[in-house]
mmCIF file of C-alpha atoms in Angstrom:
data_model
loop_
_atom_site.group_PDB
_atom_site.id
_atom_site.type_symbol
_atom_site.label_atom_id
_atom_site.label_comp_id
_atom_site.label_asym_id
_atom_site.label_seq_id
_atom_site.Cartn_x
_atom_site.Cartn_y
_atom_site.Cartn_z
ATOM 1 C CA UNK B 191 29.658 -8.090 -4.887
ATOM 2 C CA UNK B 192 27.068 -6.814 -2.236
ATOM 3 C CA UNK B 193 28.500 -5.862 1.406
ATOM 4 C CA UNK B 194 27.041 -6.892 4.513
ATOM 5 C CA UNK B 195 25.084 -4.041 5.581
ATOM 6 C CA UNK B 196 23.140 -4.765 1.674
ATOM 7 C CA UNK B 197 22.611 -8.309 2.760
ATOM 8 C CA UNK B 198 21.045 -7.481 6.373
ATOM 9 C CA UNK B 199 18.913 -4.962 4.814
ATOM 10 C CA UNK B 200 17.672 -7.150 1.865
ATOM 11 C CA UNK B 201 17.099 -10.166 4.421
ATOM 12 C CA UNK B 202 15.094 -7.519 6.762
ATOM 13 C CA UNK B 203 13.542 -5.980 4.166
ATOM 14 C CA UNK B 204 11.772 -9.005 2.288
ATOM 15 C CA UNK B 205 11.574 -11.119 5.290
ATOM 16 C CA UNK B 206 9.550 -8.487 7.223
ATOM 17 C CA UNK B 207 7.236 -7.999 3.537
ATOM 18 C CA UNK B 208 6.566 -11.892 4.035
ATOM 19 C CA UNK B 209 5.825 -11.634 7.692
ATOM 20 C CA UNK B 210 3.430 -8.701 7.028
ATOM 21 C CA UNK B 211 1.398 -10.603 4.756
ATOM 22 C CA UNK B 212 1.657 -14.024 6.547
ATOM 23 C CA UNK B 213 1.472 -13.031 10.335
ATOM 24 C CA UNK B 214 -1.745 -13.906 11.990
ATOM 25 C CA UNK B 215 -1.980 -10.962 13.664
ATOM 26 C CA UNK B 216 -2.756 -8.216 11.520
ATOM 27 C CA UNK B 217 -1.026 -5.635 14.419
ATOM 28 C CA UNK B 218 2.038 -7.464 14.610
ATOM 29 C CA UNK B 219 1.532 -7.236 10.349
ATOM 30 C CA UNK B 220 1.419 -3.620 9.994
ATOM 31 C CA UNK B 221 4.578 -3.522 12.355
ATOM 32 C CA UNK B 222 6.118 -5.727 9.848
ATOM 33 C CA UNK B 223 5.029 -3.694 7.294
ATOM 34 C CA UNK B 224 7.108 -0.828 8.911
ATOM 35 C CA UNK B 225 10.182 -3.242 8.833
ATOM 36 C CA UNK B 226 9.743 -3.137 5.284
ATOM 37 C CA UNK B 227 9.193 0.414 4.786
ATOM 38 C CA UNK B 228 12.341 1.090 7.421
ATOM 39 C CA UNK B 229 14.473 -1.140 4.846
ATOM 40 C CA UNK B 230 13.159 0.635 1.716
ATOM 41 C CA UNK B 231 14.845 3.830 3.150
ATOM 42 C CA UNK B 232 18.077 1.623 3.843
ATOM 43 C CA UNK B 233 18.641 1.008 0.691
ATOM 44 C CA UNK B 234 17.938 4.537 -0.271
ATOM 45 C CA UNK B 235 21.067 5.345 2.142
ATOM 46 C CA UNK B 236 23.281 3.075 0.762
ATOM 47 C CA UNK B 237 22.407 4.640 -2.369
ATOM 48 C CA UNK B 238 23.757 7.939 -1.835
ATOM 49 C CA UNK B 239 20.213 9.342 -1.747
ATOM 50 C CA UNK B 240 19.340 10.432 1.871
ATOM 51 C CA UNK B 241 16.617 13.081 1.277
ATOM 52 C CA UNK B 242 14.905 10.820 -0.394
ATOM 53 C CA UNK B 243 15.441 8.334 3.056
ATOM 54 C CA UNK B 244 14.525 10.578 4.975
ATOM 55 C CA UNK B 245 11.202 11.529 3.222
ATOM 56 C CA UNK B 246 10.460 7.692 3.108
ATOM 57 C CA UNK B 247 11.170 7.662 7.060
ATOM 58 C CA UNK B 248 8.643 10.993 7.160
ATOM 59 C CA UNK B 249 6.009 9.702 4.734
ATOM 60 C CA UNK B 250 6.059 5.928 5.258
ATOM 61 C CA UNK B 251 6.988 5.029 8.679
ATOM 62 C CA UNK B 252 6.023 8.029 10.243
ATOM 63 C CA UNK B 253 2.620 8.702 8.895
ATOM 64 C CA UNK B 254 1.269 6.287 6.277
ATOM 65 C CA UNK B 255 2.229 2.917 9.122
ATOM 66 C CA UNK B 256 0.678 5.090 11.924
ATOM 67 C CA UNK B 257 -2.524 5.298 10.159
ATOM 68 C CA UNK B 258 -2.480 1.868 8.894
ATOM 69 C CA UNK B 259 -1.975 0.729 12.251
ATOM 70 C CA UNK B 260 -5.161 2.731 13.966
ATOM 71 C CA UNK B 261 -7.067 1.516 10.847
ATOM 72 C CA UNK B 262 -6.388 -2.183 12.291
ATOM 73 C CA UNK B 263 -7.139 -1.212 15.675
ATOM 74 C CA UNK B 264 -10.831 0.246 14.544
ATOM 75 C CA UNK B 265 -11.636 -3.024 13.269
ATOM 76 C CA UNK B 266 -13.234 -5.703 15.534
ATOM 77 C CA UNK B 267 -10.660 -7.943 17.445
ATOM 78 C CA UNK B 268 -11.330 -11.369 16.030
ATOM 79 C CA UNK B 269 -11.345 -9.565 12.714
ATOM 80 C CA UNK B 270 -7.527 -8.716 13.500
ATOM 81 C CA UNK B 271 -6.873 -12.547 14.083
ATOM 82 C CA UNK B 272 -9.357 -14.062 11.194
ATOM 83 C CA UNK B 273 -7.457 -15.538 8.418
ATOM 84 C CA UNK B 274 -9.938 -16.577 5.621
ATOM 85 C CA UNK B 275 -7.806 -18.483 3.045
ATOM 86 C CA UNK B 276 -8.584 -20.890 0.187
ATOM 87 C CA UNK B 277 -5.223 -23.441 0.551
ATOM 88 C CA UNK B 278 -5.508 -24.067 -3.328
ATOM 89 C CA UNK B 279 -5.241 -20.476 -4.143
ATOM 90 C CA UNK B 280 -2.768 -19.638 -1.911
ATOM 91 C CA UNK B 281 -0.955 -22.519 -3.471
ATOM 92 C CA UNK B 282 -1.201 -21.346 -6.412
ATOM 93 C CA UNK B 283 -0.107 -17.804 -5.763
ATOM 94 C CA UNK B 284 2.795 -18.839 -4.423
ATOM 95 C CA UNK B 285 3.477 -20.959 -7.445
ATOM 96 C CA UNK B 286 2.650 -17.648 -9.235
ATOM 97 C CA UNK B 287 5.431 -15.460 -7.231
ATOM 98 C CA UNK B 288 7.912 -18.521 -7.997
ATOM 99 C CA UNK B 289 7.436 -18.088 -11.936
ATOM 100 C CA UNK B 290 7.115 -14.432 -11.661
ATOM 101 C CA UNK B 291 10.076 -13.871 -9.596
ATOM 102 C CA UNK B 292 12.094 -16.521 -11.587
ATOM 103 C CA UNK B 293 10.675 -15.243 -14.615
ATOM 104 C CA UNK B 294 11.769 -11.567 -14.068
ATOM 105 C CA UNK B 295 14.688 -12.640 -12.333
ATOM 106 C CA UNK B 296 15.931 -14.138 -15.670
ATOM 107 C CA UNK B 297 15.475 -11.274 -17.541
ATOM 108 C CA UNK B 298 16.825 -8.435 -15.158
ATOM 109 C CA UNK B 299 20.376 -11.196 -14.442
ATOM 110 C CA UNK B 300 20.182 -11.588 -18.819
ATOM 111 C CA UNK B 301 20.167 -8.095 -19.867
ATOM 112 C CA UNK B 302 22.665 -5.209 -19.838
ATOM 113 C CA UNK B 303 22.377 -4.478 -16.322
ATOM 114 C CA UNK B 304 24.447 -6.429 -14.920
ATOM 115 C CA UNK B 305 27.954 -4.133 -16.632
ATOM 116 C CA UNK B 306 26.136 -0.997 -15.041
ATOM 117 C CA UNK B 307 28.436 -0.005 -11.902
ATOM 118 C CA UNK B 308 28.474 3.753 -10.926
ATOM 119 C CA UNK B 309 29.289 6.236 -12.963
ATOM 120 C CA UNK B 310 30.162 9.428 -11.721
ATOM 121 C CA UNK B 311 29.303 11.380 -8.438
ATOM 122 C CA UNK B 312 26.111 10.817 -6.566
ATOM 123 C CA UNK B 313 23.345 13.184 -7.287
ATOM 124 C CA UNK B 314 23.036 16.267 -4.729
ATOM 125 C CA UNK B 315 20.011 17.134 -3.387
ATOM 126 C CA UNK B 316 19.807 20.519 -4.725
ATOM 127 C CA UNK B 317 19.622 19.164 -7.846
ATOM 128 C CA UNK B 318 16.425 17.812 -7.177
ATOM 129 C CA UNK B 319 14.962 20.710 -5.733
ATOM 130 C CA UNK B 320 16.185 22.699 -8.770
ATOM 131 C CA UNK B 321 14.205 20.006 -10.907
ATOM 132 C CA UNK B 322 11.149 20.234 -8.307
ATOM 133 C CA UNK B 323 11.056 24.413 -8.933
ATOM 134 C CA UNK B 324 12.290 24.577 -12.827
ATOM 135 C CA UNK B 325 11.048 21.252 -15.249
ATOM 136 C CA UNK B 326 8.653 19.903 -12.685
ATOM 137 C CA UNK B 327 6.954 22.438 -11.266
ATOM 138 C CA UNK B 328 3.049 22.060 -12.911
ATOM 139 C CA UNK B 329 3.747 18.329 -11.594
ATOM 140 C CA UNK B 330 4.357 19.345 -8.050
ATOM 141 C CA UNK B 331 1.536 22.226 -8.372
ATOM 142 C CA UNK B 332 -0.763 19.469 -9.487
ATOM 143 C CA UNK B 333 0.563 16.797 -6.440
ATOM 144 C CA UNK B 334 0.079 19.518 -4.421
ATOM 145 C CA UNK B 335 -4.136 19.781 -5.725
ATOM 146 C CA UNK B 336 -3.716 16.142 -5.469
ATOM 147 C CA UNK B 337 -2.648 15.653 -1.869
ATOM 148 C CA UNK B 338 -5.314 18.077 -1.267
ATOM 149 C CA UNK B 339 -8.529 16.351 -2.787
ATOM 150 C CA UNK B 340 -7.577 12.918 -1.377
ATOM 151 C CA UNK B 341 -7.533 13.851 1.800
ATOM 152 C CA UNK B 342 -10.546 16.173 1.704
ATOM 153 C CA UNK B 343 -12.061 13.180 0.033
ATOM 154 C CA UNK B 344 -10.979 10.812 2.389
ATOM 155 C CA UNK B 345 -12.649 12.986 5.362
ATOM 156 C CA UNK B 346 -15.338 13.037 3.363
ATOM 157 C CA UNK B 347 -15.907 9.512 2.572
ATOM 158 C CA UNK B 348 -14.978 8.367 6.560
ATOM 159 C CA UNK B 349 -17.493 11.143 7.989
ATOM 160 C CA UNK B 350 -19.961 9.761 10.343
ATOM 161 C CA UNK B 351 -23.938 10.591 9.570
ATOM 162 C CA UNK B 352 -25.217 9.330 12.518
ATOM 163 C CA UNK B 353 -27.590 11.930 13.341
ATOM 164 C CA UNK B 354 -29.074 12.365 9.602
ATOM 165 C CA UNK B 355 -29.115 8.690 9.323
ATOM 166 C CA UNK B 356 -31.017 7.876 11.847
ATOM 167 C CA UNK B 357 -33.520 11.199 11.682
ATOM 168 C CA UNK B 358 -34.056 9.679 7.297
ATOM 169 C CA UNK B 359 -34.919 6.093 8.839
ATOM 170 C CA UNK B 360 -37.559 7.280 11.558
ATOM 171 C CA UNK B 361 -39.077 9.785 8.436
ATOM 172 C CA UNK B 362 -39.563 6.747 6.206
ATOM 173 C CA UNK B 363 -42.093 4.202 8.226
ATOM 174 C CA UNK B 364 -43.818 7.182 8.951
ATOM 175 C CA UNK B 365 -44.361 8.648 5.661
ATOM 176 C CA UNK B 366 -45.146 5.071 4.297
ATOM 177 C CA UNK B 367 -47.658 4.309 7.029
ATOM 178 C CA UNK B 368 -49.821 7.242 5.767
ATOM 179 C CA UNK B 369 -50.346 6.698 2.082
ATOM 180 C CA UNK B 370 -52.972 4.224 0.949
ATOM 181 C CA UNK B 371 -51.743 0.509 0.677
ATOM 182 C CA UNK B 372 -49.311 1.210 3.132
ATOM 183 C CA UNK B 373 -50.489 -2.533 4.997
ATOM 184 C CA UNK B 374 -49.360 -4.326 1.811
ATOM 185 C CA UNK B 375 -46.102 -2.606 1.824
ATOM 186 C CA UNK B 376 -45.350 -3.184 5.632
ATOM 187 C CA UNK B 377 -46.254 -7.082 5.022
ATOM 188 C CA UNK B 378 -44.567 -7.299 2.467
ATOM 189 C CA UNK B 379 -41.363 -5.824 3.921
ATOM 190 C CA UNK B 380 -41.783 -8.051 6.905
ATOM 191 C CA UNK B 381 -41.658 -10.983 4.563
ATOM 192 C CA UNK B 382 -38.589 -9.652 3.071
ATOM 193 C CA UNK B 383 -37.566 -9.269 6.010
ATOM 194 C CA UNK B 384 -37.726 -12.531 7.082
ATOM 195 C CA UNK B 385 -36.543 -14.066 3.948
ATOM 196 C CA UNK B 386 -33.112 -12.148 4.089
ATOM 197 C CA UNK B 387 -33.270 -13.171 7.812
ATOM 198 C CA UNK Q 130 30.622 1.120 -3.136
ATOM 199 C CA UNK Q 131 30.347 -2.570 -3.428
ATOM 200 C CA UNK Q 132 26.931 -3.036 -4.535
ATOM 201 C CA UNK Q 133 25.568 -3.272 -7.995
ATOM 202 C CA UNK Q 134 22.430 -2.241 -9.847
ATOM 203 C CA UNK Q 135 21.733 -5.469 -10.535
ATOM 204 C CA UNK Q 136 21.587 -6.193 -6.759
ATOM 205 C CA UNK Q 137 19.201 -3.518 -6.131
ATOM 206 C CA UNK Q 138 17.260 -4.586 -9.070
ATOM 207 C CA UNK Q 139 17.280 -8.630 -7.983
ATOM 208 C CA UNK Q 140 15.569 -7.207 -4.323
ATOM 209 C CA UNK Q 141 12.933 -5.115 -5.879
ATOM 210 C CA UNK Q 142 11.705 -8.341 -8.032
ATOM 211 C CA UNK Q 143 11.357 -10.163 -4.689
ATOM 212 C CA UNK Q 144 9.620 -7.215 -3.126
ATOM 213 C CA UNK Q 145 7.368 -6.876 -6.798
ATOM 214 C CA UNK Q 146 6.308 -10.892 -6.659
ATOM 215 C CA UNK Q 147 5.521 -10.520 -2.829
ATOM 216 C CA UNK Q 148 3.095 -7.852 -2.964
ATOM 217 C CA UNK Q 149 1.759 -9.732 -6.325
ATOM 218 C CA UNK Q 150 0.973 -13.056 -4.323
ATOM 219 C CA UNK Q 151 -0.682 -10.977 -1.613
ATOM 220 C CA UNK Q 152 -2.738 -9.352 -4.088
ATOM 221 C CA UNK Q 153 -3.272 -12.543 -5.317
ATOM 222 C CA UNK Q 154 -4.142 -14.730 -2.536
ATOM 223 C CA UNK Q 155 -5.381 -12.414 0.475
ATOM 224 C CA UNK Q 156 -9.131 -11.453 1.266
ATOM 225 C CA UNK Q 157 -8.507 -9.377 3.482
ATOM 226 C CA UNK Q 158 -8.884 -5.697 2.429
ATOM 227 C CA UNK Q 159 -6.098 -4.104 4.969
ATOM 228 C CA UNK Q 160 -3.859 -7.334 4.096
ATOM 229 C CA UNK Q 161 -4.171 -6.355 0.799
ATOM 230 C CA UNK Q 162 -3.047 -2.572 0.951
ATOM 231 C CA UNK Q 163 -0.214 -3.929 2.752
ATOM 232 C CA UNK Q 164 0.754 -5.773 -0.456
ATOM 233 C CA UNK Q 165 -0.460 -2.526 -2.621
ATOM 234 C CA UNK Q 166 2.501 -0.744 -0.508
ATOM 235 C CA UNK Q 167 4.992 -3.586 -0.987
ATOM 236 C CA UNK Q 168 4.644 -3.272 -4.424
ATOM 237 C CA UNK Q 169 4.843 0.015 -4.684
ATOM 238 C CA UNK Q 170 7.970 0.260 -2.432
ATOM 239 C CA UNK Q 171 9.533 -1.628 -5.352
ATOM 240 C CA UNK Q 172 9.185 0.457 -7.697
ATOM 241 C CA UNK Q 173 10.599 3.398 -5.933
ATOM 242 C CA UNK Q 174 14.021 1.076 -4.972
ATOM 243 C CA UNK Q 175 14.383 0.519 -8.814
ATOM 244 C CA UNK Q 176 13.616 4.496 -9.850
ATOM 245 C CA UNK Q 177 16.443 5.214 -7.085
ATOM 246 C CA UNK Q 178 18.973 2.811 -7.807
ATOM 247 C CA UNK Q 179 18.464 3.459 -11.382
ATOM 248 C CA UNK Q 180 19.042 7.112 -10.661
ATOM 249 C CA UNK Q 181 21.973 6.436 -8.442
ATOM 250 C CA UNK Q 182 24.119 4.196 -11.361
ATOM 251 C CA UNK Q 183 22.989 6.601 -14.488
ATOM 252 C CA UNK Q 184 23.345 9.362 -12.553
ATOM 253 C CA UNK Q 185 20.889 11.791 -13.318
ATOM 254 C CA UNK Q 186 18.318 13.412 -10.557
ATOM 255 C CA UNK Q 187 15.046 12.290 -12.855
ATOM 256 C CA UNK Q 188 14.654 8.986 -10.700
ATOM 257 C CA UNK Q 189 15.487 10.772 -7.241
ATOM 258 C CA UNK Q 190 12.680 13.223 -8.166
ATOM 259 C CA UNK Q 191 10.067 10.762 -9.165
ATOM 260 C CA UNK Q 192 10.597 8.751 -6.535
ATOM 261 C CA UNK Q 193 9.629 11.422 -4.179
ATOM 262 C CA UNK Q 194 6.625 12.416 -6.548
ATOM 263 C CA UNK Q 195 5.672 8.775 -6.325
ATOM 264 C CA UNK Q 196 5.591 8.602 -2.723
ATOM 265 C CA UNK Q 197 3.906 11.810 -2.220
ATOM 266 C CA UNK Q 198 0.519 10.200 -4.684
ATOM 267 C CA UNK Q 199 1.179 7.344 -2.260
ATOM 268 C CA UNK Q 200 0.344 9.103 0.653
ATOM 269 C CA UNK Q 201 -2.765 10.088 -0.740
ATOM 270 C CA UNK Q 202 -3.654 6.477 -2.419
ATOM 271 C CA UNK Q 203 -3.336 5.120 1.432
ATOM 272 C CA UNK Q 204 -5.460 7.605 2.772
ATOM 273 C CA UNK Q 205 -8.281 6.795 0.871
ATOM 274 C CA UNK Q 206 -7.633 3.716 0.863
ATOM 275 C CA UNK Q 207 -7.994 3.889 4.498
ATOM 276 C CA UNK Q 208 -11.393 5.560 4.416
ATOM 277 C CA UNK Q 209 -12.840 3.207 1.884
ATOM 278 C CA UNK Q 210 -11.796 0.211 4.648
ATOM 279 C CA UNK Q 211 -13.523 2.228 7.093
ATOM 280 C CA UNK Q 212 -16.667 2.877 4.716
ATOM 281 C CA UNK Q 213 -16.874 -0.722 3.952
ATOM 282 C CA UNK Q 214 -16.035 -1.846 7.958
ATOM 283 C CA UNK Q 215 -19.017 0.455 8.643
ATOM 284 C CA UNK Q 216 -21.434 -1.082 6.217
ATOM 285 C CA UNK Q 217 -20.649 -4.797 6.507
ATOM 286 C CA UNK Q 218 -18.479 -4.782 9.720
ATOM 287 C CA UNK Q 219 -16.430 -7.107 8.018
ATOM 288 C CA UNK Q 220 -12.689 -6.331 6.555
ATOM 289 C CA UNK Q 221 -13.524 -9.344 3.763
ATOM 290 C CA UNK Q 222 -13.501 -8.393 0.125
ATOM 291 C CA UNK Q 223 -15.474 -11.271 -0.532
ATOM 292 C CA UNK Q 224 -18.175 -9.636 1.347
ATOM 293 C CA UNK Q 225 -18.094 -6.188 -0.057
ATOM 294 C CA UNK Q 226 -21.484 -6.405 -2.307
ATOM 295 C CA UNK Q 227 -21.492 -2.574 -3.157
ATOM 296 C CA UNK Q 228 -20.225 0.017 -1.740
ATOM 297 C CA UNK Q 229 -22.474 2.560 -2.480
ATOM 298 C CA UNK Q 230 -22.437 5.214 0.131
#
C-alpha cells in the first residue's frame, strides 16, 4: 500500500496539473504548473532516483517554468485573465478524460503490473553515466546538436525586425507610386482596405 | 518501500488524461503547452518507476534524454507564442490564420 508522503505528493501533484489548466489567471497557472513539475521530481525521490530529481528541479522548475512564466507576462494583461471556452466542448473533454482515465485505468489495475514490487537494489547513478558515455553516446552527441539548433532557432524565430520592417514598408508605396497604373492599384488597395476594415 | 508500480503507474494516467483534456478543450496557446508539459511529465514518472521496479538504468537514462528534447520543445514553443503574439496580438489558436514569418 502507498505511504503518506506518496499520497501528499500525488494529491499535490494532480491537483496543482488541474489548477494550472483551470485557474483564471494564467500567472497564478504557470505557478501551478511548477507545483506539478515540483511533484514530478517527488516521486522521482521516492523512487530511489535523485539525479534524475534533481535534473527535473534544474530543467523544469528552474528554467523551463521561469521562461514560461515571462512568456505570460509579455502577453497583454486582459489576455492573462481571458478565458475563451465553448461549455459543450469542455464538457465533453472532460467526459473524454473520464473514459480515458477509466479506460486506461482498467487496463494498467488488469494486467501484470500489479505483482511487480522491487526487485533488487536501486540503480546508482554511475550507472547511468556509464550508459550516457558507452551505449548512448551518438544519442547524447545528437541531443547535444539538438539542444543547440532549438535554441538557435528559437532566437531566431523571436528576433525582432523592427528596423528592416519598417525601412521594406516605406520602400513599397514608393516604388508602386512610380510605375504606370499605380492610381488603380492605390484605389484599389484603399477599397481593400476598407473592406477588411 | 511501501509503494507499488502500479501506484506510480495509476498517477501518471491521471496526469496523461489531464494534459489530454487540456489539449482537448483549451484555446489558449500557453494553456495548451502547459498541458503539452503535463503530459509529458507522465511519461517520464512511468519510464522512472518502470526503471526503479525492473531495475535496470535504461528508463533512468531516457528519462533524462526525454527531458533534455523537452527543454528544447518549450523553447520553441515559446518563440512560436511570441511569433504568433507579435502578429495577431492575440494568445488564441483560433485566431492563428498562418503563421508565416
Amino acid at each position: 500500500m502507498a505511504d503518506a508522503a506518496f499520497v501528499a505528493l500525488s494529491v499535490l501533484t494532480v491537483g496543482s496539473a488541474i489548477a494550472a489548466l483551470e485557474l483564471r489567471s494564467m500567472i497564478y497557472g504557470s505557478i501551478a504548473l511548477m507545483g506539478t513539475l515540483g511533484g514530478i521530481a517527488g516521486f522521482f525521490f521516492l523512487l530511489d532516483s535523485p539525479f534524475v530529481a534533481l535534473f527535473q528541479i534544474a530543467v523544469y522548475v528552474g528554467s523551463i517554468a521561469v521562461l514560461i512564466l515571462f512568456t505570460v507576462m509579455l502577453v497583454r494583461r486582459e489576455l492573462i485573465f481571458k478565458k475563451v471556452e465553448d461549455p459543450r466542448r469542455r464538457l465533453a473533454g472532460i467526459g473524454l478524460m473520464l473514459v480515458f482515465m477509466v479506460a486506461v485505468g482498467a487496463v494498467v489495475l488488469d494486467s501484470g503490473i500489479k505483482q511487480v514490487s522491487a526487485g533488487g537494489p536501486p540503480v546508482e547513478f554511475t550507472e547511468i553515466g556509464e550508459d550516457f558515455l558507452t551505449y548512448y553516446w551518438p544519442a547524447l552527441v545528437l541531443m547535444a546538436l539538438v539542444l543547440a539548433a532549438s535554441v538557435t532557432g528559437a532566437l531566431v524565430l523571436a528576433r525582432r525586425e523592427e528596423p528592416d520592417g519598417a525601412a521594406a514598408a516605406a520602400e513599397i508605396p514608393a516604388a508602386a507610386g512610380e510605375g504606370p497604373g499605380a492610381g488603380e492599384a492605390g484605389a484599389e488597395g484603399v477599397e481593400h482596405g476598407q473592406r477588411a476594415g | 518501500m511501501g509503494n507499488e508500480l502500479v501506484d506510480f503507474a495509476l498517477v501518471s494516467v491521471a496526469l496523461l488524461g489531464i494534459g489530454i483534456y487540456g489539449l482537448a478543450v483549451k484555446r489558449n496557446f500557453i494553456r495548451m503547452l502547459f498541458a503539452v508539459e503535463i503530459v509529458i511529465n507522465a511519461a517520464n514518472l512511468n519510464l522512472v518507476a518502470f526503471a526503479r521496479f525492473l531495475p535496470h538504468s535504461g528508463g533512468q537514462t531516457l528519462a533524462l534524454f526525454s527531458i533534455a528534447i523537452a527543454a528544447a520543445e518549450v523553447a520553441v514553443g515559446l518563440s512560436l507564442i511570441i511569433v504568433a503574439y507579435r502578429m495577431y496580438r492575440n494568445v488564441d489558436v483560433a485566431e492563428f490564420r498562418s503563421l508565416r514569418g
